[in-house]
């Protein structure tokens, strides 16, 4: 491993004072894969008080000191240095009952989640890899350290982390690990919702349809509304896939934008409660967009999602059945109502929705290139899409004789409607003449 200077300085200071020091965990894993680590963690046999004393001339972060971690700030970078430790049982599936410092790195590595994260490296001692993490990386295997059941009972968030590591690094869970991940997924009910949401936000931008299908039971454990969708026959000639498989393909086919991925994952959750079958045996889902939007709002509130994400996802789901057409005037009005960014996202969602039915009917997709072309024209024209784009403002109207109050807002909205309908040009003199008429 080639380490940044500030990391080498930390290691050297520990070693020069008679302590062992290893890089550990994710930085070793990433470096072994030829990737550049985002940050570096060290482990050592120095006790927290000793580490604190050794780096007393540096900025320190001591919030984790009671668990053995001292953060050292060098040139604006933080290196977390943790004393070798082992842990007691996790009776709440979240926190260890106790932490005990130990003298050797191997015992410290034994408490970690997966073999690919249970490696340490020292510039002087080389690799410490007692569980075969390097071999598992070479063979593309995700394997829990020791007993998988014990690892996931200690902290059930490791189940979602396992899915993320599998997706991100192209690792296939070995049989016992995957079995434990699936069987113990219900333990995630005990997790803080914020932890679950944060992990899902790391996972969703990376997943393919195949990933979602493989880990469907794990996702359904933290979002129970997904469970009835797995294997659900939509009984429609427009859908060759079951409901969850369709959802997986839609999610994998939208751009890796977080709002879009959440909207795609939840866009059809309203279909189950809205399902009906007509006299010909054909399934229908009347009103599922609005029902799904309300359900998505509940789901994201439960997961403690930020308001901005929740509101945007709910809007996209609510409007995903409002078909966009290659009509410039209509698209301009929709851009004015929702904003160009939302209109782009809605078009991406509809395109993925239409293209993920498995029916192989290309005619359903013919309209999308035309719509994208019109939206590009609207952008290039720098079209007037909101009140702030109008060539006149409230001050102009007051100079014209308007009394401050509701009449100004009403007039401005009237002028915007005229411009959006292409009845007048967005020019100051033209708009002022229309305003006189309105007055």
XYZ file of N, CA and C in Angstrom, residues 23-243:
663
model
N -2.847 -0.120 9.293
C -4.045 0.319 8.578
C -5.031 -0.836 8.627
N -6.306 -0.527 8.726
C -7.265 -1.600 8.945
C -8.580 -1.310 8.235
N -9.283 -2.390 7.862
C -10.650 -2.269 7.372
C -10.757 -1.842 5.925
N -11.641 -0.865 5.676
C -11.995 -0.486 4.318
C -10.843 0.020 3.488
N -9.898 0.741 4.105
C -8.781 1.256 3.311
C -7.908 0.118 2.792
N -7.753 -0.935 3.582
C -6.960 -2.098 3.144
C -7.700 -2.848 2.047
N -8.999 -3.009 2.237
C -9.823 -3.669 1.214
C -9.733 -2.921 -0.118
N -9.952 -1.610 -0.081
C -9.957 -0.833 -1.319
C -8.587 -0.846 -1.987
N -7.537 -0.683 -1.201
C -6.185 -0.705 -1.770
C -5.879 -2.061 -2.394
N -6.374 -3.137 -1.791
C -6.152 -4.482 -2.332
C -6.851 -4.658 -3.682
N -7.905 -3.874 -3.901
C -8.633 -3.924 -5.171
C -8.099 -2.920 -6.187
N -7.050 -2.199 -5.811
C -6.492 -1.201 -6.708
C -7.238 0.115 -6.686
N -8.092 0.320 -5.668
C -8.856 1.553 -5.537
C -8.171 2.494 -4.558
N -8.425 3.781 -4.699
C -7.866 4.762 -3.772
C -8.813 4.930 -2.587
N -8.380 4.618 -1.386
C -9.256 4.757 -0.214
C -9.680 6.209 -0.005
N -10.897 6.384 0.506
C -11.392 7.731 0.812
C -10.869 8.209 2.162
N -10.657 7.277 3.072
C -10.110 7.644 4.374
C -9.329 6.452 4.920
N -8.625 6.697 6.009
C -7.736 5.679 6.564
C -7.989 5.547 8.057
N -8.192 4.301 8.495
C -8.322 3.991 9.911
C -7.109 3.160 10.335
N -6.644 3.402 11.557
C -5.523 2.647 12.105
C -5.984 1.899 13.343
N -5.354 0.767 13.606
C -5.539 0.084 14.881
C -4.171 -0.104 15.521
N -4.164 -0.182 16.838
C -2.898 -0.183 17.566
C -3.080 -0.858 18.923
N -1.954 -1.261 19.512
C -2.026 -1.774 20.881
C -1.844 -0.658 21.913
N -1.670 0.580 21.462
C -1.628 1.712 22.387
C -3.026 1.949 22.946
N -3.108 2.174 24.239
C -4.390 2.482 24.860
C -4.826 3.892 24.462
N -6.111 4.190 24.542
C -6.582 5.515 24.107
C -5.837 6.662 24.788
N -5.561 6.516 26.092
C -4.852 7.582 26.805
C -3.441 7.761 26.264
N -2.814 6.639 25.874
C -1.465 6.708 25.327
C -1.480 7.366 23.943
N -2.477 7.007 23.132
C -2.603 7.638 21.813
C -2.836 9.127 21.967
N -3.720 9.507 22.894
C -4.009 10.916 23.124
C -2.751 11.671 23.532
N -1.952 11.075 24.406
C -0.723 11.727 24.861
C 0.288 11.861 23.731
N 0.416 10.828 22.906
C 1.382 10.851 21.805
C 1.069 11.951 20.792
N -0.206 12.251 20.599
C -0.612 13.224 19.586
C -1.192 14.488 20.222
N -0.712 14.816 21.415
C -1.240 15.973 22.127
C -0.950 17.285 21.412
N 0.011 17.276 20.479
C 0.328 18.491 19.737
C -0.550 18.654 18.501
N -1.468 17.720 18.296
C -2.356 17.752 17.131
C -3.787 18.040 17.584
N -4.620 18.421 16.639
C -6.037 18.487 16.929
C -6.567 17.085 17.161
N -7.443 16.908 18.150
C -7.935 15.582 18.513
C -9.454 15.557 18.529
N -10.014 14.407 18.152
C -11.449 14.148 18.264
C -11.599 13.015 19.274
N -12.222 13.308 20.405
C -12.240 12.345 21.512
C -13.624 11.776 21.788
N -14.578 12.002 20.866
C -15.947 11.537 21.101
C -16.018 10.023 21.256
N -15.111 9.275 20.577
C -15.141 7.814 20.653
C -14.117 7.220 21.587
N -13.550 8.049 22.442
C -12.447 7.583 23.271
C -12.850 6.428 24.184
N -14.058 6.465 24.743
C -14.454 5.397 25.668
C -14.576 4.050 24.959
N -14.734 4.076 23.629
C -14.752 2.835 22.851
C -13.391 2.525 22.246
N -12.390 3.344 22.570
C -11.036 3.066 22.128
C -10.554 3.874 20.953
N -11.358 4.828 20.454
C -11.002 5.553 19.244
C -10.622 6.995 19.549
N -9.461 7.401 19.038
C -9.003 8.779 19.114
C -8.793 9.272 17.687
N -9.465 10.366 17.340
C -9.272 10.955 16.019
C -8.138 11.957 16.061
N -7.188 11.814 15.128
C -6.040 12.722 15.044
C -6.174 13.551 13.772
N -6.096 14.875 13.924
C -6.261 15.782 12.787
C -4.892 16.270 12.338
N -4.552 15.952 11.097
C -3.289 16.383 10.507
C -3.580 17.002 9.146
N -3.191 18.264 8.977
C -3.398 18.977 7.712
C -4.848 18.919 7.243
N -5.761 18.957 8.190
C -7.176 18.945 7.830
C -7.769 17.564 7.650
N -6.950 16.525 7.650
C -7.428 15.150 7.519
C -7.505 14.497 8.897
N -8.524 13.643 9.063
C -8.707 12.955 10.334
C -8.357 11.477 10.164
N -7.466 10.988 11.024
C -7.150 9.565 11.071
C -7.702 9.019 12.388
N -8.603 8.050 12.294
C -9.134 7.433 13.511
C -8.207 6.295 13.937
N -7.702 6.387 15.153
C -6.781 5.385 15.693
C -7.490 4.678 16.835
N -7.698 3.365 16.677
C -8.490 2.604 17.646
C -7.644 1.512 18.281
N -7.757 1.407 19.559
C -7.053 0.350 20.295
C -7.636 -1.011 19.948
N -6.748 -2.010 19.782
C -7.227 -3.382 19.570
C -8.292 -3.688 20.625
N -9.399 -4.253 20.188
C -10.468 -4.510 21.158
C -11.296 -5.710 20.744
N -12.007 -6.235 21.706
C -13.029 -7.237 21.442
C -14.301 -6.755 22.118
N -15.415 -7.419 21.810
C -16.705 -6.906 22.255
C -17.553 -8.011 22.849
N -18.488 -7.621 23.716
C -19.432 -8.573 24.298
C -20.626 -8.809 23.393
N -21.638 -9.483 23.936
C -22.844 -9.766 23.166
C -23.568 -8.478 22.792
N -24.344 -8.570 21.693
C -25.169 -7.448 21.252
C -26.621 -7.819 21.537
N -27.071 -7.611 22.759
C -28.410 -8.071 23.114
C -29.514 -7.260 22.459
N -29.180 -6.034 22.000
C -30.186 -5.252 21.280
C -29.951 -5.276 19.781
N -29.047 -6.153 19.293
C -28.696 -6.262 17.878
C -28.115 -4.964 17.321
N -27.653 -4.083 18.192
C -27.145 -2.791 17.732
C -25.861 -2.387 18.423
N -25.782 -2.591 19.771
C -24.634 -2.114 20.529
C -24.047 -3.254 21.362
N -22.709 -3.313 21.464
C -22.109 -4.350 22.315
C -22.372 -4.052 23.780
N -22.531 -5.109 24.577
C -22.755 -4.925 26.004
C -21.506 -4.383 26.697
N -20.349 -4.697 26.131
C -19.102 -4.186 26.696
C -18.009 -4.218 25.638
N -16.972 -3.426 25.868
C -15.786 -3.391 25.015
C -14.568 -3.631 25.897
N -13.681 -4.535 25.460
C -12.453 -4.813 26.217
C -11.255 -4.685 25.292
N -10.238 -3.994 25.742
C -9.030 -3.837 24.937
C -8.194 -5.104 25.018
N -7.595 -5.483 23.870
C -6.829 -6.729 23.770
C -5.449 -6.409 23.208
N -4.476 -7.304 23.404
C -3.102 -6.986 23.000
C -2.785 -7.252 21.530
N -3.554 -8.112 20.854
C -3.181 -8.545 19.510
C -4.143 -8.132 18.422
N -3.618 -7.899 17.208
C -4.444 -7.454 16.092
C -5.400 -8.543 15.618
N -4.981 -9.821 15.723
C -5.844 -10.903 15.236
C -7.157 -10.962 16.009
N -7.083 -10.771 17.323
C -8.307 -10.784 18.130
C -9.194 -9.595 17.778
N -8.578 -8.479 17.449
C -9.351 -7.309 17.027
C -10.067 -7.579 15.701
N -9.373 -8.191 14.766
C -9.975 -8.458 13.454
C -11.118 -9.455 13.559
N -11.093 -10.300 14.565
C -12.123 -11.327 14.711
C -13.503 -10.741 15.011
N -13.570 -9.475 15.465
C -14.867 -8.878 15.801
C -15.528 -8.213 14.596
N -14.839 -8.177 13.458
C -15.339 -7.424 12.304
C -16.347 -8.236 11.506
N -17.035 -7.561 10.550
C -18.197 -8.176 9.913
C -17.837 -9.195 8.841
N -17.083 -8.792 7.818
C -16.782 -9.661 6.674
C -15.269 -9.814 6.511
N -14.867 -10.931 5.955
C -13.433 -11.194 5.823
C -12.734 -10.109 5.018
N -13.409 -9.538 4.015
C -12.768 -8.519 3.180
C -12.562 -7.220 3.958
N -13.237 -7.097 5.107
C -13.037 -5.928 5.974
C -12.186 -6.262 7.192
N -11.766 -7.510 7.305
C -11.019 -7.969 8.484
C -9.559 -8.185 8.132
N -8.999 -7.227 7.412
C -7.581 -7.272 7.050
C -6.897 -6.022 7.594
N -5.630 -6.176 7.964
C -4.829 -5.043 8.420
C -3.478 -5.093 7.713
N -2.858 -3.916 7.574
C -1.554 -3.866 6.888
C -0.655 -2.846 7.565
N 0.590 -3.259 7.761
C 1.591 -2.397 8.378
C 2.786 -2.256 7.435
N 3.359 -1.068 7.306
C 4.546 -0.904 6.461
C 5.718 -1.751 6.927
N 5.736 -2.118 8.222
C 6.853 -2.908 8.748
C 6.489 -4.376 8.924
N 5.217 -4.698 9.190
C 4.817 -6.077 9.476
C 4.051 -6.732 8.326
N 3.690 -5.956 7.338
C 2.941 -6.511 6.214
C 1.493 -6.789 6.580
N 0.904 -7.791 5.922
C -0.516 -8.098 6.092
C -0.796 -8.915 7.345
N -1.893 -8.584 7.988
C -2.519 -9.472 8.972
C -3.869 -9.842 8.373
N -4.004 -11.075 7.984
C -5.208 -11.515 7.264
C -5.613 -12.908 7.751
N -6.002 -13.018 9.022
C -6.243 -14.347 9.598
C -7.475 -15.049 9.053
N -8.372 -14.338 8.351
C -9.620 -14.962 7.890
C -9.707 -15.082 6.372
N -8.603 -14.822 5.697
C -8.563 -15.057 4.253
C -9.283 -14.013 3.434
N -9.254 -12.770 3.858
C -9.934 -11.708 3.123
C -9.366 -11.471 1.742
N -8.043 -11.533 1.596
C -7.438 -11.321 0.271
C -7.868 -12.404 -0.705
N -7.906 -13.641 -0.244
C -8.338 -14.734 -1.125
C -9.802 -14.560 -1.515
N -10.637 -14.140 -0.563
C -12.049 -13.923 -0.882
C -12.225 -12.793 -1.887
N -11.409 -11.739 -1.771
C -11.463 -10.672 -2.769
C -11.089 -11.184 -4.147
N -10.035 -11.987 -4.215
C -9.591 -12.518 -5.515
C -10.663 -13.380 -6.147
N -11.399 -14.128 -5.331
C -12.403 -15.046 -5.859
C -13.803 -14.441 -5.882
N -13.921 -13.164 -5.509
C -15.215 -12.496 -5.579
C -16.226 -13.037 -4.582
N -15.791 -13.325 -3.363
C -16.667 -13.936 -2.350
C -16.872 -12.973 -1.186
N -18.122 -12.858 -0.742
C -18.448 -12.134 0.482
C -18.713 -13.163 1.566
N -17.891 -13.152 2.602
C -17.988 -14.172 3.639
C -17.940 -13.492 5.015
N -18.865 -13.846 5.876
C -18.845 -13.310 7.230
C -17.642 -13.862 7.984
N -17.128 -13.078 8.917
C -16.045 -13.546 9.784
C -16.628 -14.526 10.806
N -16.106 -15.744 10.815
C -16.584 -16.728 11.785
C -18.012 -17.164 11.508
N -18.836 -17.221 12.552
C -20.219 -17.690 12.452
C -21.108 -16.567 11.910
N -21.705 -16.724 10.713
C -22.532 -15.646 10.146
C -23.693 -15.257 11.054
N -24.351 -16.242 11.667
C -25.469 -15.924 12.560
C -25.023 -14.990 13.681
N -23.878 -15.285 14.275
C -23.378 -14.459 15.366
C -23.061 -13.049 14.887
N -22.436 -12.943 13.695
C -22.074 -11.618 13.199
C -23.310 -10.757 12.967
N -24.379 -11.344 12.396
C -25.557 -10.537 12.076
C -26.437 -10.305 13.298
N -26.371 -11.195 14.263
C -27.105 -10.941 15.512
C -26.432 -9.822 16.316
N -25.110 -9.699 16.177
C -24.400 -8.625 16.867
C -24.880 -7.257 16.385
N -24.989 -7.105 15.089
C -25.453 -5.833 14.511
C -26.155 -6.168 13.210
N -27.471 -6.106 13.228
C -28.238 -6.532 12.057
C -28.090 -5.581 10.880
N -27.551 -4.376 11.090
C -27.293 -3.505 9.940
C -26.263 -4.127 9.011
N -25.466 -5.050 9.533
C -24.473 -5.733 8.699
C -25.139 -6.476 7.540
N -26.411 -6.817 7.679
C -27.114 -7.500 6.598
C -27.248 -6.568 5.391
N -27.689 -5.343 5.639
C -27.780 -4.364 4.549
C -26.392 -3.990 4.036
N -25.432 -3.867 4.951
C -24.056 -3.576 4.528
C -23.522 -4.692 3.637
N -23.882 -5.923 3.964
C -23.456 -7.045 3.138
C -24.007 -6.943 1.727
N -25.283 -6.563 1.621
C -25.861 -6.373 0.290
C -25.111 -5.270 -0.457
N -24.777 -4.185 0.246
C -24.066 -3.080 -0.404
C -22.666 -3.495 -0.847
N -21.930 -4.199 0.016
C -20.594 -4.641 -0.368
C -20.665 -5.598 -1.560
N -21.663 -6.459 -1.565
C -21.833 -7.404 -2.663
C -22.005 -6.663 -3.978
N -22.868 -5.634 -3.957
C -23.147 -4.864 -5.169
C -21.940 -4.024 -5.572
N -21.378 -3.299 -4.614
C -20.309 -2.350 -4.928
C -19.053 -3.032 -5.442
N -18.701 -4.168 -4.854
C -17.432 -4.810 -5.202
C -17.606 -6.074 -6.039
N -18.829 -6.360 -6.449
C -19.056 -7.544 -7.287
C -18.767 -8.837 -6.559
N -19.141 -8.906 -5.280
C -18.879 -10.091 -4.466
C -20.157 -10.928 -4.340
N -20.017 -12.228 -4.446
C -21.147 -13.140 -4.279
C -21.134 -13.691 -2.857
N -22.207 -13.483 -2.090
C -22.225 -14.039 -0.729
C -22.098 -15.556 -0.766
N -21.206 -16.096 0.058
C -21.114 -17.559 0.122
C -22.362 -18.086 0.823
N -22.624 -19.377 0.668
C -23.929 -19.944 1.016
C -24.365 -19.662 2.450
N -23.484 -19.924 3.414
C -23.874 -19.746 4.820
C -24.117 -18.284 5.147
N -23.322 -17.400 4.556
C -23.497 -15.970 4.779
C -24.816 -15.486 4.201
N -25.117 -15.899 2.973
C -26.366 -15.467 2.341
C -27.581 -16.026 3.081
N -27.492 -17.264 3.526
C -28.601 -17.863 4.277
C -28.871 -17.082 5.557
N -27.808 -16.729 6.261
C -27.973 -15.979 7.510
C -28.515 -14.580 7.232
N -28.043 -13.934 6.171
C -28.545 -12.608 5.816
C -30.048 -12.649 5.584
N -30.509 -13.676 4.884
C -31.933 -13.793 4.559
C -32.764 -14.144 5.787
N -32.308 -15.141 6.532
C -33.095 -15.612 7.672
C -33.163 -14.607 8.807
N -32.093 -13.828 8.988
C -32.041 -12.905 10.115
C -32.443 -11.480 9.738
N -32.879 -11.279 8.496
C -33.281 -9.946 8.061
C -34.343 -9.319 8.968
N -35.305 -10.092 9.521
C -36.296 -9.460 10.418
C -35.688 -8.767 11.638
N -34.447 -9.124 12.013
C -33.821 -8.460 13.155
C -33.612 -6.965 12.905
N -33.636 -6.567 11.642
C -33.409 -5.152 11.328
C -34.539 -4.260 11.817
N -35.636 -4.849 12.250
C -36.715 -4.060 12.851
C -36.223 -3.296 14.079
N -35.171 -3.797 14.724
C -34.657 -3.160 15.938
C -33.732 -1.982 15.665
N -33.389 -1.767 14.415
C -32.435 -0.723 14.081
C -33.085 0.657 14.101
N -32.301 1.664 14.405
C -32.767 3.041 14.250
C -33.060 3.272 12.777
N -34.209 3.888 12.504
C -34.628 4.079 11.112
C -33.631 4.928 10.331
N -32.979 5.880 11.019
C -32.003 6.709 10.324
C -30.846 5.873 9.783
N -30.429 4.858 10.539
C -29.333 3.991 10.081
C -29.750 3.209 8.846
N -30.979 2.731 8.849
C -31.489 1.976 7.703
C -31.560 2.875 6.472
N -32.118 4.065 6.638
C -32.247 4.979 5.501
C -30.874 5.335 4.932
N -29.914 5.621 5.808
C -28.574 5.970 5.344
C -27.959 4.827 4.539
N -28.135 3.605 5.005
C -27.562 2.463 4.290
C -28.264 2.244 2.952
N -29.584 2.406 2.930
C -30.322 2.262 1.672
C -29.906 3.335 0.664
N -29.628 4.535 1.155
C -29.203 5.607 0.254
C -27.828 5.326 -0.349
N -26.998 4.571 0.350
C -25.709 4.159 -0.218
C -25.899 3.045 -1.232
N -26.889 2.191 -0.983
C -27.102 1.016 -1.830
C -27.830 1.353 -3.132
N -28.906 2.125 -3.042
C -29.801 2.294 -4.195
C -29.119 2.844 -5.451
N -28.234 3.849 -5.348
C -27.632 4.346 -6.595
C -26.760 3.322 -7.315
N -26.387 2.234 -6.661
C -25.469 1.261 -7.264
C -26.169 0.044 -7.851
N -27.430 -0.210 -7.476
C -28.024 -1.505 -7.760
C -28.474 -1.648 -9.215
N -28.430 -2.881 -9.674
C -29.051 -3.274 -10.942
C -30.353 -3.991 -10.612
N -31.116 -4.296 -11.648
C -32.353 -5.055 -11.432
C -32.046 -6.407 -10.791
N -30.979 -7.059 -11.258
C -30.617 -8.360 -10.704
C -30.261 -8.282 -9.230
N -29.584 -7.203 -8.839
C -29.246 -7.024 -7.426
C -30.507 -6.930 -6.575
N -31.464 -6.132 -7.024
C -32.695 -5.951 -6.259
C -33.483 -7.248 -6.155
N -33.509 -8.003 -7.217
C -34.224 -9.284 -7.198
C -33.535 -10.243 -6.226
N -32.215 -10.269 -6.253
C -31.473 -11.172 -5.362
C -31.708 -10.833 -3.901
N -31.742 -9.545 -3.599
C -31.855 -9.119 -2.203
C -33.263 -8.634 -1.857
N -34.260 -9.135 -2.582
C -35.643 -8.687 -2.370
C -36.105 -8.917 -0.938
N -35.798 -10.067 -0.377
C -36.276 -10.372 0.975
C -35.637 -9.460 2.011
N -34.394 -9.046 1.765
C -33.712 -8.141 2.691
C -34.332 -6.745 2.603
N -34.595 -6.271 1.386
C -35.238 -4.969 1.231
C -36.637 -4.972 1.842
N -37.359 -6.069 1.636
C -38.721 -6.154 2.167
C -38.740 -6.190 3.688
N -37.639 -6.616 4.294
C -37.582 -6.640 5.758
C -37.550 -5.233 6.338
N -36.997 -4.278 5.599
C -36.937 -2.899 6.095
C -38.004 -2.015 5.447
N -38.567 -2.461 4.320
C -39.697 -1.773 3.689
C -40.767 -2.838 3.444
N -41.575 -3.167 4.438
C -42.515 -4.291 4.334
C -43.523 -4.143 3.185
N -43.761 -2.932 2.733
C -44.700 -2.719 1.627
C -44.223 -3.371 0.328
N -42.932 -3.691 0.246
C -42.401 -4.345 -0.952
C -42.715 -5.840 -0.979
N -42.923 -6.453 0.190
C -43.063 -7.901 0.263
C -44.217 -8.441 -0.593
N -45.441 -7.852 -0.542
C -46.530 -8.411 -1.354
C -46.294 -8.285 -2.857
N -45.356 -7.429 -3.258
C -45.092 -7.223 -4.676
C -44.268 -8.354 -5.277
N -43.534 -9.087 -4.433
C -42.667 -10.152 -4.925
C -43.520 -11.296 -5.458
N -43.363 -11.593 -6.729
C -44.126 -12.675 -7.359
C -45.554 -12.321 -7.714
N -45.980 -11.071 -7.515
C -47.375 -10.688 -7.758
C -47.653 -10.609 -9.262
N -48.601 -11.431 -9.731
C -48.993 -11.460 -11.144
C -49.921 -10.279 -11.426
N -49.511 -9.384 -12.321
C -50.302 -8.195 -12.606
C -51.497 -8.485 -13.529
N -51.537 -9.669 -14.083
C -52.659 -10.092 -14.931
C -52.973 -9.044 -15.998
N -51.918 -8.594 -16.661
C -52.071 -7.551 -17.675
C -51.255 -7.905 -18.902
N -51.823 -7.706 -20.111
C -51.050 -7.953 -21.328
C -49.902 -6.963 -21.503
N -49.926 -5.884 -20.718
C -48.866 -4.884 -20.823
C -47.662 -5.205 -19.941
N -47.776 -6.260 -19.136
C -46.687 -6.598 -18.217
C -46.358 -8.080 -18.290
N -45.096 -8.366 -18.656
C -44.640 -9.752 -18.653
C -44.019 -10.138 -17.321
N -43.618 -9.138 -16.541
C -42.957 -9.397 -15.263
C -43.953 -9.335 -14.104
N -43.608 -10.045 -13.018
C -44.358 -9.823 -11.780
C -44.042 -8.417 -11.279
N -44.812 -7.955 -10.310
C -44.750 -6.551 -9.910
C -43.383 -6.152 -9.361
